[in-house]
PDB file of C-alpha atoms and ligand atoms in Angstrom:
ATOM      1  CA  MET N   1       1.615   7.481  19.120  1.00  0.00           C
ATOM      2  CA  ALA N   2       4.623   9.007  17.714  1.00  0.00           C
ATOM      3  CA  THR N   3       7.611   5.955  17.372  1.00  0.00           C
ATOM      4  CA  THR N   4      11.778   7.408  17.766  1.00  0.00           C
ATOM      5  CA  MET N   5      12.317   3.502  16.635  1.00  0.00           C
ATOM      6  CA  SER N   6      12.913   4.025  12.676  1.00  0.00           C
ATOM      7  CA  ARG N   7      11.562   1.929  10.473  1.00  0.00           C
ATOM      8  CA  ILE N   8      12.453   1.724   6.673  1.00  0.00           C
ATOM      9  CA  LYS N   9      11.119   3.373   4.042  1.00  0.00           C
ATOM     10  CA  LEU N  10       8.890   1.620   1.401  1.00  0.00           C
ATOM     11  CA  VAL N  11       7.587   3.516  -1.213  1.00  0.00           C
ATOM     12  CA  ALA N  12       5.038   1.140  -3.454  1.00  0.00           C
ATOM     13  CA  GLY N  13       3.782   2.161  -7.252  1.00  0.00           C
ATOM     14  CA  ASN N  14       0.185   1.171  -7.332  1.00  0.00           C
ATOM     15  CA  TRP N  15      -0.118   1.461 -11.573  1.00  0.00           C
ATOM     16  CA  LYS N  16      -3.901   0.689 -11.509  1.00  0.00           C
ATOM     17  CA  MET N  17      -4.657  -0.706 -14.501  1.00  0.00           C
ATOM     18  CA  HIS N  18      -2.399   1.222 -16.821  1.00  0.00           C
ATOM     19  CA  GLY N  19       0.080  -0.109 -18.686  1.00  0.00           C
ATOM     20  CA  SER N  20       0.949  -2.327 -22.011  1.00  0.00           C
ATOM     21  CA  LEU N  21       3.450  -4.595 -22.743  1.00  0.00           C
ATOM     22  CA  ALA N  22       6.099  -2.330 -24.280  1.00  0.00           C
ATOM     23  CA  SER N  23       5.292   0.799 -21.576  1.00  0.00           C
ATOM     24  CA  ASN N  24       6.031  -1.310 -18.430  1.00  0.00           C
ATOM     25  CA  LEU N  25       9.094  -2.208 -20.558  1.00  0.00           C
ATOM     26  CA  ALA N  26      10.987   1.087 -20.517  1.00  0.00           C
ATOM     27  CA  LEU N  27       9.105   1.803 -17.188  1.00  0.00           C
ATOM     28  CA  LEU N  28      10.111  -1.127 -14.809  1.00  0.00           C
ATOM     29  CA  THR N  29      14.090  -0.422 -17.097  1.00  0.00           C
ATOM     30  CA  ALA N  30      13.595   2.762 -15.147  1.00  0.00           C
ATOM     31  CA  VAL N  31      12.530   2.091 -12.864  1.00  0.00           C
ATOM     32  CA  THR N  32      15.192  -0.740 -11.016  1.00  0.00           C
ATOM     33  CA  SER N  33      18.064   1.302 -12.668  1.00  0.00           C
ATOM     34  CA  GLY N  34      17.172   4.468 -10.807  1.00  0.00           C
ATOM     35  CA  ALA N  35      16.755   2.858  -7.513  1.00  0.00           C
ATOM     36  CA  LYS N  36      19.298   1.528  -7.664  1.00  0.00           C
ATOM     37  CA  ALA N  37      20.838   4.558  -5.940  1.00  0.00           C
ATOM     38  CA  PHE N  38      18.095   4.882  -2.662  1.00  0.00           C
ATOM     39  CA  ASP N  39      18.300   3.233   0.292  1.00  0.00           C
ATOM     40  CA  GLY N  40      14.933   1.915   1.495  1.00  0.00           C
ATOM     41  CA  GLN N  41      11.644  -0.594   0.034  1.00  0.00           C
ATOM     42  CA  PHE N  42      10.988   0.144  -3.293  1.00  0.00           C
ATOM     43  CA  ALA N  43       8.406  -2.649  -5.640  1.00  0.00           C
ATOM     44  CA  VAL N  44       5.601  -1.686  -8.011  1.00  0.00           C
ATOM     45  CA  CYS N  45       1.859  -3.220  -7.857  1.00  0.00           C
ATOM     46  CA  VAL N  46       0.723  -3.991 -11.492  1.00  0.00           C
ATOM     47  CA  PRO N  47      -2.088  -5.301 -13.500  1.00  0.00           C
ATOM     48  CA  TYR N  48      -2.087  -9.044 -13.301  1.00  0.00           C
ATOM     49  CA  PRO N  49      -1.056  -9.992 -17.277  1.00  0.00           C
ATOM     50  CA  TYR N  50       1.824  -8.204 -16.205  1.00  0.00           C
ATOM     51  CA  LEU N  51       3.229  -9.767 -13.388  1.00  0.00           C
ATOM     52  CA  ALA N  52       5.467 -12.717 -15.588  1.00  0.00           C
ATOM     53  CA  GLN N  53       6.734  -8.625 -17.770  1.00  0.00           C
ATOM     54  CA  ALA N  54       7.939  -7.754 -14.209  1.00  0.00           C
ATOM     55  CA  GLN N  55       9.428 -10.929 -12.655  1.00  0.00           C
ATOM     56  CA  ALA N  56      11.324 -10.492 -15.593  1.00  0.00           C
ATOM     57  CA  VAL N  57      12.203  -6.890 -15.761  1.00  0.00           C
ATOM     58  CA  LEU N  58      12.896  -6.565 -11.539  1.00  0.00           C
ATOM     59  CA  ALA N  59      13.324 -10.726 -10.497  1.00  0.00           C
ATOM     60  CA  GLY N  60      17.476  -9.481  -8.116  1.00  0.00           C
ATOM     61  CA  SER N  61      17.174  -5.766  -8.249  1.00  0.00           C
ATOM     62  CA  LYS N  62      16.078  -3.946  -5.246  1.00  0.00           C
ATOM     63  CA  VAL N  63      12.582  -3.266  -6.743  1.00  0.00           C
ATOM     64  CA  ALA N  64      10.599  -6.219  -5.949  1.00  0.00           C
ATOM     65  CA  TRP N  65       6.497  -6.232  -7.100  1.00  0.00           C
ATOM     66  CA  GLY N  66       3.295  -7.581  -6.093  1.00  0.00           C
ATOM     67  CA  ALA N  67      -0.911  -7.377  -7.378  1.00  0.00           C
ATOM     68  CA  GLN N  68      -3.256  -4.756  -7.225  1.00  0.00           C
ATOM     69  CA  ASP N  69      -6.151  -7.355  -5.289  1.00  0.00           C
ATOM     70  CA  VAL N  70      -6.166 -11.377  -4.354  1.00  0.00           C
ATOM     71  CA  SER N  71      -9.344 -13.786  -3.996  1.00  0.00           C
ATOM     72  CA  GLU N  72     -10.314 -14.927  -0.624  1.00  0.00           C
ATOM     73  CA  HIS N  73     -10.960 -18.605  -1.801  1.00  0.00           C
ATOM     74  CA  ALA N  74      -7.967 -20.704  -2.333  1.00  0.00           C
ATOM     75  CA  LEU N  75      -8.493 -22.671  -5.448  1.00  0.00           C
ATOM     76  CA  GLY N  76     -11.585 -23.409  -7.292  1.00  0.00           C
ATOM     77  CA  ALA N  77     -14.772 -22.869  -8.832  1.00  0.00           C
ATOM     78  CA  TYR N  78     -14.605 -18.458  -9.098  1.00  0.00           C
ATOM     79  CA  THR N  79     -14.347 -17.297 -13.037  1.00  0.00           C
ATOM     80  CA  GLY N  80     -11.669 -14.347 -12.960  1.00  0.00           C
ATOM     81  CA  GLU N  81     -10.432 -14.356  -9.654  1.00  0.00           C
ATOM     82  CA  VAL N  82      -6.465 -14.989  -8.562  1.00  0.00           C
ATOM     83  CA  SER N  83      -5.204 -16.403  -5.533  1.00  0.00           C
ATOM     84  CA  ALA N  84      -2.582 -15.738  -3.710  1.00  0.00           C
ATOM     85  CA  SER N  85      -0.715 -19.121  -4.794  1.00  0.00           C
ATOM     86  CA  MET N  86      -0.563 -17.530  -7.943  1.00  0.00           C
ATOM     87  CA  LEU N  87       0.605 -14.581  -7.199  1.00  0.00           C
ATOM     88  CA  ASN N  88       3.387 -16.661  -5.614  1.00  0.00           C
ATOM     89  CA  ASP N  89       4.015 -18.396  -8.580  1.00  0.00           C
ATOM     90  CA  PHE N  90       5.016 -15.272  -9.938  1.00  0.00           C
ATOM     91  CA  GLY N  91       7.532 -13.849  -7.097  1.00  0.00           C
ATOM     92  CA  CYS N  92       5.088 -11.413  -5.872  1.00  0.00           C
ATOM     93  CA  ARG N  93       5.889 -10.186  -2.197  1.00  0.00           C
ATOM     94  CA  TYR N  94       3.130  -8.073  -1.668  1.00  0.00           C
ATOM     95  CA  ALA N  95      -0.951  -7.957  -2.408  1.00  0.00           C
ATOM     96  CA  ILE N  96      -2.873  -4.836  -1.623  1.00  0.00           C
ATOM     97  CA  VAL N  97      -5.951  -5.434  -0.606  1.00  0.00           C
ATOM     98  CA  GLY N  98      -9.190  -3.448   0.544  1.00  0.00           C
ATOM     99  CA  HIS N  99      -7.705  -0.669  -1.789  1.00  0.00           C
ATOM    100  CA  SER N 100     -11.101   1.688  -2.161  1.00  0.00           C
ATOM    101  CA  GLU N 101     -11.816   1.582  -5.634  1.00  0.00           C
ATOM    102  CA  ARG N 102     -12.396  -1.909  -4.619  1.00  0.00           C
ATOM    103  CA  ARG N 103     -14.149  -1.668  -1.727  1.00  0.00           C
ATOM    104  CA  SER N 104     -16.297   1.015  -3.272  1.00  0.00           C
ATOM    105  CA  PHE N 105     -16.767  -0.355  -7.253  1.00  0.00           C
ATOM    106  CA  TYR N 106     -16.777  -4.022  -6.540  1.00  0.00           C
ATOM    107  CA  GLY N 107     -17.846  -4.369  -3.365  1.00  0.00           C
ATOM    108  CA  ASP N 108     -14.843  -5.903  -1.098  1.00  0.00           C
ATOM    109  CA  THR N 109     -16.219  -5.159   1.974  1.00  0.00           C
ATOM    110  CA  ASP N 110     -14.509  -4.876   5.216  1.00  0.00           C
ATOM    111  CA  ALA N 111     -15.088  -8.692   5.846  1.00  0.00           C
ATOM    112  CA  VAL N 112     -14.009 -10.339   2.275  1.00  0.00           C
ATOM    113  CA  VAL N 113     -10.986  -7.209   2.739  1.00  0.00           C
ATOM    114  CA  ALA N 114     -10.465  -9.134   6.894  1.00  0.00           C
ATOM    115  CA  ALA N 115     -11.014 -12.955   4.232  1.00  0.00           C
ATOM    116  CA  LYS N 116      -7.919 -11.712   1.500  1.00  0.00           C
ATOM    117  CA  PHE N 117      -5.881 -10.190   3.942  1.00  0.00           C
ATOM    118  CA  SER N 118      -5.643 -13.709   5.864  1.00  0.00           C
ATOM    119  CA  ALA N 119      -4.935 -15.336   1.764  1.00  0.00           C
ATOM    120  CA  ALA N 120      -2.778 -13.459   0.854  1.00  0.00           C
ATOM    121  CA  LEU N 121      -0.146 -13.893   4.327  1.00  0.00           C
ATOM    122  CA  LYS N 122      -1.858 -17.662   4.387  1.00  0.00           C
ATOM    123  CA  VAL N 123       0.832 -18.422   1.097  1.00  0.00           C
ATOM    124  CA  GLY N 124       3.955 -15.478   2.768  1.00  0.00           C
ATOM    125  CA  LEU N 125       2.525 -12.546   0.725  1.00  0.00           C
ATOM    126  CA  THR N 126       2.877  -8.955   2.709  1.00  0.00           C
ATOM    127  CA  PRO N 127      -0.890  -8.054   1.975  1.00  0.00           C
ATOM    128  CA  ILE N 128      -0.514  -3.671   1.878  1.00  0.00           C
ATOM    129  CA  LEU N 129      -4.173  -2.933   4.011  1.00  0.00           C
ATOM    130  CA  CYS N 130      -5.436   0.212   2.626  1.00  0.00           C
ATOM    131  CA  VAL N 131      -7.908   2.069   4.809  1.00  0.00           C
ATOM    132  CA  GLY N 132      -9.411   5.113   5.148  1.00  0.00           C
ATOM    133  CA  GLU N 133     -12.312   7.659   4.734  1.00  0.00           C
ATOM    134  CA  THR N 134     -14.220   9.741   2.033  1.00  0.00           C
ATOM    135  CA  LEU N 135     -14.768  12.922   1.989  1.00  0.00           C
ATOM    136  CA  ASP N 136     -18.424  12.559   3.550  1.00  0.00           C
ATOM    137  CA  GLU N 137     -17.234  10.562   6.318  1.00  0.00           C
ATOM    138  CA  ARG N 138     -14.565  13.317   6.910  1.00  0.00           C
ATOM    139  CA  GLU N 139     -16.584  16.048   6.993  1.00  0.00           C
ATOM    140  CA  ALA N 140     -18.936  14.105   9.437  1.00  0.00           C
ATOM    141  CA  GLY N 141     -16.262  13.872  11.870  1.00  0.00           C
ATOM    142  CA  ILE N 142     -16.203   9.611  11.883  1.00  0.00           C
ATOM    143  CA  THR N 143     -12.674   9.842  10.224  1.00  0.00           C
ATOM    144  CA  THR N 144     -11.508   7.890  13.450  1.00  0.00           C
ATOM    145  CA  ALA N 145     -14.269   6.038  13.551  1.00  0.00           C
ATOM    146  CA  VAL N 146     -14.155   4.467  10.410  1.00  0.00           C
ATOM    147  CA  VAL N 147     -10.303   3.603  10.227  1.00  0.00           C
ATOM    148  CA  VAL N 148     -10.975   2.554  13.445  1.00  0.00           C
ATOM    149  CA  ARG N 149     -13.208   0.004  12.027  1.00  0.00           C
ATOM    150  CA  GLN N 150     -11.570  -0.664   8.702  1.00  0.00           C
ATOM    151  CA  MET N 151      -8.786  -2.559  11.074  1.00  0.00           C
ATOM    152  CA  ASP N 152     -10.471  -3.625  13.856  1.00  0.00           C
ATOM    153  CA  ALA N 153     -12.543  -5.544  10.694  1.00  0.00           C
ATOM    154  CA  VAL N 154      -8.473  -7.436  10.256  1.00  0.00           C
ATOM    155  CA  LEU N 155      -7.757  -7.268  13.651  1.00  0.00           C
ATOM    156  CA  ALA N 156     -10.748  -9.524  14.458  1.00  0.00           C
ATOM    157  CA  ALA N 157     -10.072 -11.690  11.608  1.00  0.00           C
ATOM    158  CA  ALA N 158      -6.584 -12.706  11.604  1.00  0.00           C
ATOM    159  CA  GLY N 159      -4.673 -11.359  14.697  1.00  0.00           C
ATOM    160  CA  VAL N 160      -2.997  -8.734  15.581  1.00  0.00           C
ATOM    161  CA  ALA N 161       0.598 -10.889  15.726  1.00  0.00           C
ATOM    162  CA  ALA N 162      -0.359 -11.423  11.661  1.00  0.00           C
ATOM    163  CA  LEU N 163      -0.419  -7.518  11.395  1.00  0.00           C
ATOM    164  CA  GLY N 164       3.042  -8.108  12.445  1.00  0.00           C
ATOM    165  CA  GLN N 165       3.783  -9.269   8.490  1.00  0.00           C
ATOM    166  CA  ALA N 166       1.558  -6.839   6.640  1.00  0.00           C
ATOM    167  CA  VAL N 167       2.129  -2.717   5.477  1.00  0.00           C
ATOM    168  CA  VAL N 168      -0.964  -1.022   6.873  1.00  0.00           C
ATOM    169  CA  ALA N 169      -2.055   2.275   3.941  1.00  0.00           C
ATOM    170  CA  TYR N 170      -3.647   5.103   4.920  1.00  0.00           C
ATOM    171  CA  GLU N 171      -5.352   6.214   2.073  1.00  0.00           C
ATOM    172  CA  PRO N 172      -7.551   9.066   2.025  1.00  0.00           C
ATOM    173  CA  VAL N 173     -10.105   8.745  -0.091  1.00  0.00           C
ATOM    174  CA  TRP N 174     -10.132  12.874  -1.210  1.00  0.00           C
ATOM    175  CA  ALA N 175      -7.573  12.315  -1.579  1.00  0.00           C
ATOM    176  CA  ILE N 176      -6.509  10.127  -4.482  1.00  0.00           C
ATOM    177  CA  GLY N 177      -6.002  10.991  -7.820  1.00  0.00           C
ATOM    178  CA  THR N 178      -7.071  14.205  -7.002  1.00  0.00           C
ATOM    179  CA  GLY N 179      -4.191  16.635  -6.396  1.00  0.00           C
ATOM    180  CA  LYS N 180      -5.621  16.443  -3.154  1.00  0.00           C
ATOM    181  CA  THR N 181      -3.279  15.981  -1.081  1.00  0.00           C
ATOM    182  CA  ALA N 182      -3.157  15.266   2.743  1.00  0.00           C
ATOM    183  CA  THR N 183      -1.843  17.848   5.348  1.00  0.00           C
ATOM    184  CA  PRO N 184       1.603  15.974   6.848  1.00  0.00           C
ATOM    185  CA  ALA N 185      -0.532  17.171  10.273  1.00  0.00           C
ATOM    186  CA  GLN N 186      -3.860  15.541   8.687  1.00  0.00           C
ATOM    187  CA  ALA N 187      -1.993  12.322   7.443  1.00  0.00           C
ATOM    188  CA  GLN N 188       0.078  12.214  10.728  1.00  0.00           C
ATOM    189  CA  ASP N 189      -2.428  12.397  13.198  1.00  0.00           C
ATOM    190  CA  VAL N 190      -3.791   9.668  11.034  1.00  0.00           C
ATOM    191  CA  HIS N 191      -1.568   7.424  11.323  1.00  0.00           C
ATOM    192  CA  ALA N 192      -0.954   7.813  14.642  1.00  0.00           C
ATOM    193  CA  ILE N 193      -4.634   6.426  14.911  1.00  0.00           C
ATOM    194  CA  ILE N 194      -3.938   3.677  13.386  1.00  0.00           C
ATOM    195  CA  ARG N 195      -0.834   2.873  14.855  1.00  0.00           C
ATOM    196  CA  ALA N 196      -2.283   3.352  18.446  1.00  0.00           C
ATOM    197  CA  ARG N 197      -5.116   0.816  17.710  1.00  0.00           C
ATOM    198  CA  VAL N 198      -2.244  -2.258  16.908  1.00  0.00           C
ATOM    199  CA  ALA N 199      -0.828  -0.797  20.100  1.00  0.00           C
ATOM    200  CA  ARG N 200      -3.127  -1.962  22.202  1.00  0.00           C
ATOM    201  CA  ASP N 201      -3.561  -5.615  21.560  1.00  0.00           C
ATOM    202  CA  ASP N 202       0.046  -5.136  20.737  1.00  0.00           C
ATOM    203  CA  LYS N 203       2.781  -2.488  21.267  1.00  0.00           C
ATOM    204  CA  ALA N 204       6.016  -4.036  19.319  1.00  0.00           C
ATOM    205  CA  VAL N 205       4.281  -5.487  15.899  1.00  0.00           C
ATOM    206  CA  ALA N 206       2.927  -1.716  16.284  1.00  0.00           C
ATOM    207  CA  GLU N 207       5.958  -0.055  16.702  1.00  0.00           C
ATOM    208  CA  ARG N 208       7.530  -2.424  13.635  1.00  0.00           C
ATOM    209  CA  LEU N 209       4.592  -1.973  11.504  1.00  0.00           C
ATOM    210  CA  GLN N 210       4.933   0.140   8.368  1.00  0.00           C
ATOM    211  CA  ILE N 211       1.824   2.592   7.819  1.00  0.00           C
ATOM    212  CA  LEU N 212       2.027   4.319   4.012  1.00  0.00           C
ATOM    213  CA  TYR N 213       0.445   7.523   3.271  1.00  0.00           C
ATOM    214  CA  GLY N 214      -1.269   7.879  -0.304  1.00  0.00           C
ATOM    215  CA  GLY N 215      -3.156  10.217  -1.550  1.00  0.00           C
ATOM    216  CA  SER N 216      -2.091  12.642  -4.294  1.00  0.00           C
ATOM    217  CA  VAL N 217       1.677  11.371  -3.078  1.00  0.00           C
ATOM    218  CA  LYS N 218       4.768  14.028  -5.458  1.00  0.00           C
ATOM    219  CA  SER N 219       7.783  14.387  -5.543  1.00  0.00           C
ATOM    220  CA  THR N 220       7.892  17.394  -4.075  1.00  0.00           C
ATOM    221  CA  ASN N 221       5.073  16.922  -1.118  1.00  0.00           C
ATOM    222  CA  ALA N 222       6.979  13.954  -0.322  1.00  0.00           C
ATOM    223  CA  ARG N 223       9.818  14.612   1.886  1.00  0.00           C
ATOM    224  CA  GLU N 224       7.736  16.579   4.506  1.00  0.00           C
ATOM    225  CA  LEU N 225       4.439  13.819   4.948  1.00  0.00           C
ATOM    226  CA  PHE N 226       7.941  11.284   4.886  1.00  0.00           C
ATOM    227  CA  GLY N 227       9.576  12.669   7.432  1.00  0.00           C
ATOM    228  CA  GLN N 228       6.227  12.665   9.404  1.00  0.00           C
ATOM    229  CA  PRO N 229       6.610  10.545  12.613  1.00  0.00           C
ATOM    230  CA  ASP N 230       4.741   7.716  12.095  1.00  0.00           C
ATOM    231  CA  ILE N 231       4.428   7.508   8.174  1.00  0.00           C
ATOM    232  CA  ASP N 232       6.493   5.258   6.501  1.00  0.00           C
ATOM    233  CA  GLY N 233       6.610   5.161   2.648  1.00  0.00           C
ATOM    234  CA  GLY N 234       3.899   5.622   0.531  1.00  0.00           C
ATOM    235  CA  LEU N 235       1.386   3.648  -1.793  1.00  0.00           C
ATOM    236  CA  ILE N 236       1.675   5.858  -5.612  1.00  0.00           C
ATOM    237  CA  GLY N 237      -1.162   6.107  -7.300  1.00  0.00           C
ATOM    238  CA  GLY N 238      -0.240   8.686 -10.748  1.00  0.00           C
ATOM    239  CA  ALA N 239       2.868   9.276 -10.026  1.00  0.00           C
ATOM    240  CA  SER N 240       4.447   5.487 -10.201  1.00  0.00           C
ATOM    241  CA  LEU N 241       3.524   5.423 -13.630  1.00  0.00           C
ATOM    242  CA  VAL N 242       6.590   8.077 -14.736  1.00  0.00           C
ATOM    243  CA  ALA N 243       9.407   6.814 -13.769  1.00  0.00           C
ATOM    244  CA  GLU N 244      11.718  10.520 -12.934  1.00  0.00           C
ATOM    245  CA  ASP N 245       8.597  11.274 -10.769  1.00  0.00           C
ATOM    246  CA  PHE N 246       8.221   7.479  -8.899  1.00  0.00           C
ATOM    247  CA  LEU N 247      12.125   7.737  -8.711  1.00  0.00           C
ATOM    248  CA  GLY N 248      11.440  11.481  -6.947  1.00  0.00           C
ATOM    249  CA  ILE N 249       9.724  10.234  -4.337  1.00  0.00           C
ATOM    250  CA  CYS N 250      11.763   7.355  -3.766  1.00  0.00           C
ATOM    251  CA  ALA N 251      14.553   9.738  -3.473  1.00  0.00           C
ATOM    252  CA  ALA N 252      12.349  11.478  -1.209  1.00  0.00           C
ATOM    253  CA  ALA N 253      12.032   7.953   1.403  1.00  0.00           C
ATOM    254  CA  GLY N 254      15.381   6.265   0.683  1.00  0.00           C
ATOM    255  CA  GLY N 255      17.494   9.301   0.080  1.00  0.00           C
ATOM    256  CA  GLN N 256      20.750   9.694  -1.623  1.00  0.00           C
ATOM    257  CA  ARG N 257      23.492   7.420  -0.829  1.00  0.00           C
TER     258      ARG N 257
HETATM  259  P1  13P U 301      -2.342   8.574  -7.056  1.00  0.00           P
HETATM  260  O1  13P U 301      -0.943   8.797  -5.914  1.00  0.00           O
HETATM  261  O2  13P U 301      -2.928   8.685  -7.879  1.00  0.00           O
HETATM  262  O3  13P U 301      -3.692   9.824  -6.006  1.00  0.00           O
HETATM  263  O4  13P U 301      -3.554   7.030  -5.923  1.00  0.00           O
HETATM  264  C1  13P U 301      -3.484   7.269  -4.618  1.00  0.00           C
HETATM  265  C2  13P U 301      -4.067   5.488  -4.258  1.00  0.00           C
HETATM  266  O5  13P U 301      -4.716   4.437  -4.459  1.00  0.00           O
HETATM  267  C3  13P U 301      -2.782   4.535  -4.583  1.00  0.00           C
HETATM  268  O6  13P U 301      -3.765   3.165  -3.708  1.00  0.00           O
END
């Protein structure tokens, strides 16, 4: 479903397990000062130990910050986990849930992802819900089935109104960190499927929903991707670690002022 309504573009960095206090300072400082030149929404999702640093450097700027995961539990004996209210203590706006690396390496099932999504929302964080198919699934012709199943799990657990407070990121697993970007047409097709699935439950929520593309986005391919009617920005891995690259992508989303 292509829509005529224009949604604000969001570019969110996912640093994954990269960084140090010293290197982050230079990166955060460059990103926050460079982002002033662009329209749009910007964020960085940093490793937990660096949330305080992100808050200190980014507070009052137009770059929001967030975490890369969140516990599905509110509190308790869950060694190693971090709750949504703890993320709130550090001023997070976003929490990524269901990233393919969590799904494949740490066993986050559709049900766990839905529980994490709800836990984030409950304290007022904006979940960035990741969905996407593997290469085998794409080649087997089941991309739509996989992505719709991942969306269904969250819609069934949290309800469509909850999607009104969330962001979705389509990240084909075969495009993550591989340098193989989905073509703008391939990405647009799946984004339209995601929006149509949400529209089946609530058209207004679907129209407003920001759906990001993630998977080898670079400043050289971002403009064409973001020019698609259902692509509302990007979730950026590798290129979010280099200020110039990330800002190049922010420019593609927001345009020069
Ligand atoms: P890359 O941009 O490195 O492909 O990573 C995408 C991603 O997984 C963002 O969450």
